PDB file of C-alpha atoms in Angstrom:
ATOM      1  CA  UNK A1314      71.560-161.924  56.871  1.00 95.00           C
ATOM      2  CA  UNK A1315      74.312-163.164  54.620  1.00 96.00           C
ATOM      3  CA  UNK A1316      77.010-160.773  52.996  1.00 97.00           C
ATOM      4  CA  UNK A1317      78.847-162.110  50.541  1.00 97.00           C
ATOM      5  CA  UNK A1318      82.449-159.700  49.333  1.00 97.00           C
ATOM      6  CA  UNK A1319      84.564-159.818  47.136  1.00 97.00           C
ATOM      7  CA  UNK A1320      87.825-157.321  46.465  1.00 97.00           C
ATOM      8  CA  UNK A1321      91.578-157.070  45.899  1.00 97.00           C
ATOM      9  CA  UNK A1322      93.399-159.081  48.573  1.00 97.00           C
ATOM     10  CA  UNK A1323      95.730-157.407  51.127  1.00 96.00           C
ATOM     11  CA  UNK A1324      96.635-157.657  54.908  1.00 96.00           C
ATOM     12  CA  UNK A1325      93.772-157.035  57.608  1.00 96.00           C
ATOM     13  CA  UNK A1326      90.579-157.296  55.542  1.00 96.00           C
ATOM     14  CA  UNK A1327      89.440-159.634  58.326  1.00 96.00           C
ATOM     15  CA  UNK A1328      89.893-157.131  60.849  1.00 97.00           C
ATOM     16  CA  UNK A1329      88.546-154.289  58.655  1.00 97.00           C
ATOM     17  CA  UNK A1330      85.197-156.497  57.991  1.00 97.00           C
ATOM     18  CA  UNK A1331      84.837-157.668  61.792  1.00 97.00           C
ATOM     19  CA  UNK A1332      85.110-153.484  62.581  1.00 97.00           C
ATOM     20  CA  UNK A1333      82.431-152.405  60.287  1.00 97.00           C
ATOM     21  CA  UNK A1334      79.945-155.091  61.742  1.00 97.00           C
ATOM     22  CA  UNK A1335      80.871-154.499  65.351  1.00 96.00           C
ATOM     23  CA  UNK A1336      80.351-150.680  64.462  1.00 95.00           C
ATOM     24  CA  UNK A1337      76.739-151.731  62.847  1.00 96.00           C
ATOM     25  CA  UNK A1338      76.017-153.265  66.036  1.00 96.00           C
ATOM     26  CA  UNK A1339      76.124-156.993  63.869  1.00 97.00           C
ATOM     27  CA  UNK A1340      76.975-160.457  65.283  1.00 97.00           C
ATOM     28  CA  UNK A1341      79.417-162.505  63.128  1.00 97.00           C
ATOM     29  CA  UNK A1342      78.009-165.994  63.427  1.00 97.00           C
ATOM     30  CA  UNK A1343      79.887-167.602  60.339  1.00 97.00           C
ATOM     31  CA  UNK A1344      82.633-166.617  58.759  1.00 97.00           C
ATOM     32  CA  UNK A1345      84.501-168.348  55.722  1.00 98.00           C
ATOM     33  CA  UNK A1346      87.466-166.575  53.352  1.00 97.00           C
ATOM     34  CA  UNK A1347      88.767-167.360  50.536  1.00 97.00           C
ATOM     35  CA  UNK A1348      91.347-166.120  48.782  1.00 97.00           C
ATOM     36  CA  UNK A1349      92.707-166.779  45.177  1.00 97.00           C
ATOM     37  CA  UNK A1350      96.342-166.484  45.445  1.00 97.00           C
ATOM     38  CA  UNK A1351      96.998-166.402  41.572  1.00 97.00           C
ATOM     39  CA  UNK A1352      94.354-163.594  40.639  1.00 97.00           C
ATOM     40  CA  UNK A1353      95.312-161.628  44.610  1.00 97.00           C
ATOM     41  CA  UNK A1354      91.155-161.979  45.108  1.00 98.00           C
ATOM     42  CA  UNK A1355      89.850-162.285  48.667  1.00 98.00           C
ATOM     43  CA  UNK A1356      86.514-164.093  48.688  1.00 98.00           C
ATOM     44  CA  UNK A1357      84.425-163.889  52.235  1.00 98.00           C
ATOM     45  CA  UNK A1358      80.860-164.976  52.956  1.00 98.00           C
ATOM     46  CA  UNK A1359      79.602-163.398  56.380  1.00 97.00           C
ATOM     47  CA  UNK A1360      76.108-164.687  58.063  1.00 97.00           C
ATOM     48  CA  UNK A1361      75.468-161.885  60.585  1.00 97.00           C
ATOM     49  CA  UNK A1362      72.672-161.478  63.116  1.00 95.00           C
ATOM     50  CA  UNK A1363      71.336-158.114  64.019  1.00 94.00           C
ATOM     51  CA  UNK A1364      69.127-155.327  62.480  1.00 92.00           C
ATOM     52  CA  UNK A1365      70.649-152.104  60.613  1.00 92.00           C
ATOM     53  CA  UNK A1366      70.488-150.159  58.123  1.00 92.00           C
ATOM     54  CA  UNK A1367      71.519-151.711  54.729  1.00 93.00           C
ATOM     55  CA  UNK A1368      72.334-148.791  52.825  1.00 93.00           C
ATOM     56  CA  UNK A1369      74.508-147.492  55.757  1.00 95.00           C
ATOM     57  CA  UNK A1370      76.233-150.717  56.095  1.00 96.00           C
ATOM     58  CA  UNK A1371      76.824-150.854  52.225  1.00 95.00           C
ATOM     59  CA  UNK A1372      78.488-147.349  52.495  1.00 96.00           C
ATOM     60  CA  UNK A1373      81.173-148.126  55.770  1.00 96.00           C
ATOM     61  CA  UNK A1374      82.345-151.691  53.659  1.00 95.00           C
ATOM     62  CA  UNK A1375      82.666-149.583  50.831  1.00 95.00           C
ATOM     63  CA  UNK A1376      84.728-146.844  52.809  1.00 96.00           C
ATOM     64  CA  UNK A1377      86.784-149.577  54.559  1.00 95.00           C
ATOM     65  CA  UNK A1378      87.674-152.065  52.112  1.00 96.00           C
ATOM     66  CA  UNK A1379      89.277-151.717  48.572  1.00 96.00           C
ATOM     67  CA  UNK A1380      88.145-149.616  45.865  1.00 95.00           C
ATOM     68  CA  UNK A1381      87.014-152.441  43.526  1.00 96.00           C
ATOM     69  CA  UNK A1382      85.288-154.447  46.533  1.00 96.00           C
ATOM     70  CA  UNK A1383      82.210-155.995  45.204  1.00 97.00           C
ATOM     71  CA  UNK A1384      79.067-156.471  48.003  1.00 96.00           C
ATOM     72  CA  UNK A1385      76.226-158.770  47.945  1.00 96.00           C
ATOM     73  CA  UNK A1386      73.589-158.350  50.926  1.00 95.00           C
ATOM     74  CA  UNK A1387      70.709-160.948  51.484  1.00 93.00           C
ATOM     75  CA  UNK A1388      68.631-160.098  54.222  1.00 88.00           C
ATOM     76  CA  UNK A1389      66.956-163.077  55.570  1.00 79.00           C
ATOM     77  CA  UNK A1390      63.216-163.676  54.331  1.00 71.00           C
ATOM     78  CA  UNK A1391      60.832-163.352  57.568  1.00 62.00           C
ATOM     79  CA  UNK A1392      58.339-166.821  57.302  1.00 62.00           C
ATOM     80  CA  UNK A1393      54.875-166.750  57.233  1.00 62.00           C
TER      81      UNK A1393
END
């Protein structure tokens, strides 16, 4: 699946994001960061391997990262 975040910028999101998908039992594959140093923004886009709960997952970013971080989950599609 791919996560893409978004939130206020500040020392150890990194660490904080590779904790909540170790703790989800999720493999980081890729991992690029951005972040705007003008507007303090940190931009990350995750591609993890790994099954869990999304709703659960959505809940420990939330309670780990910034107040105003915002989340965008896309499972992978299963072909046909």
């Amino acid at each position: 699946m791919v996560i893409l975040l978004q939130c206020s910028d500040r020392v150890g999101l990194v660490a904080d994001i590779a904790a909540v998908m170790a703790a989800a039992n999720l493999n980081i594959i890729s991992m690029k960061e951005f972040v705007n140093v003008d507007e303090n923004r940190f931009y990350i886009r995750l591609e993890v391997q790994g099954d869990t709960d999304l709703e659960k997952l959505q809940l420990q970013i939330k309670a780990n990262l910034p107040k105003d971080t915002e989340i965008n989950i896309r499972p992978y599609e299963k072909r046909k």
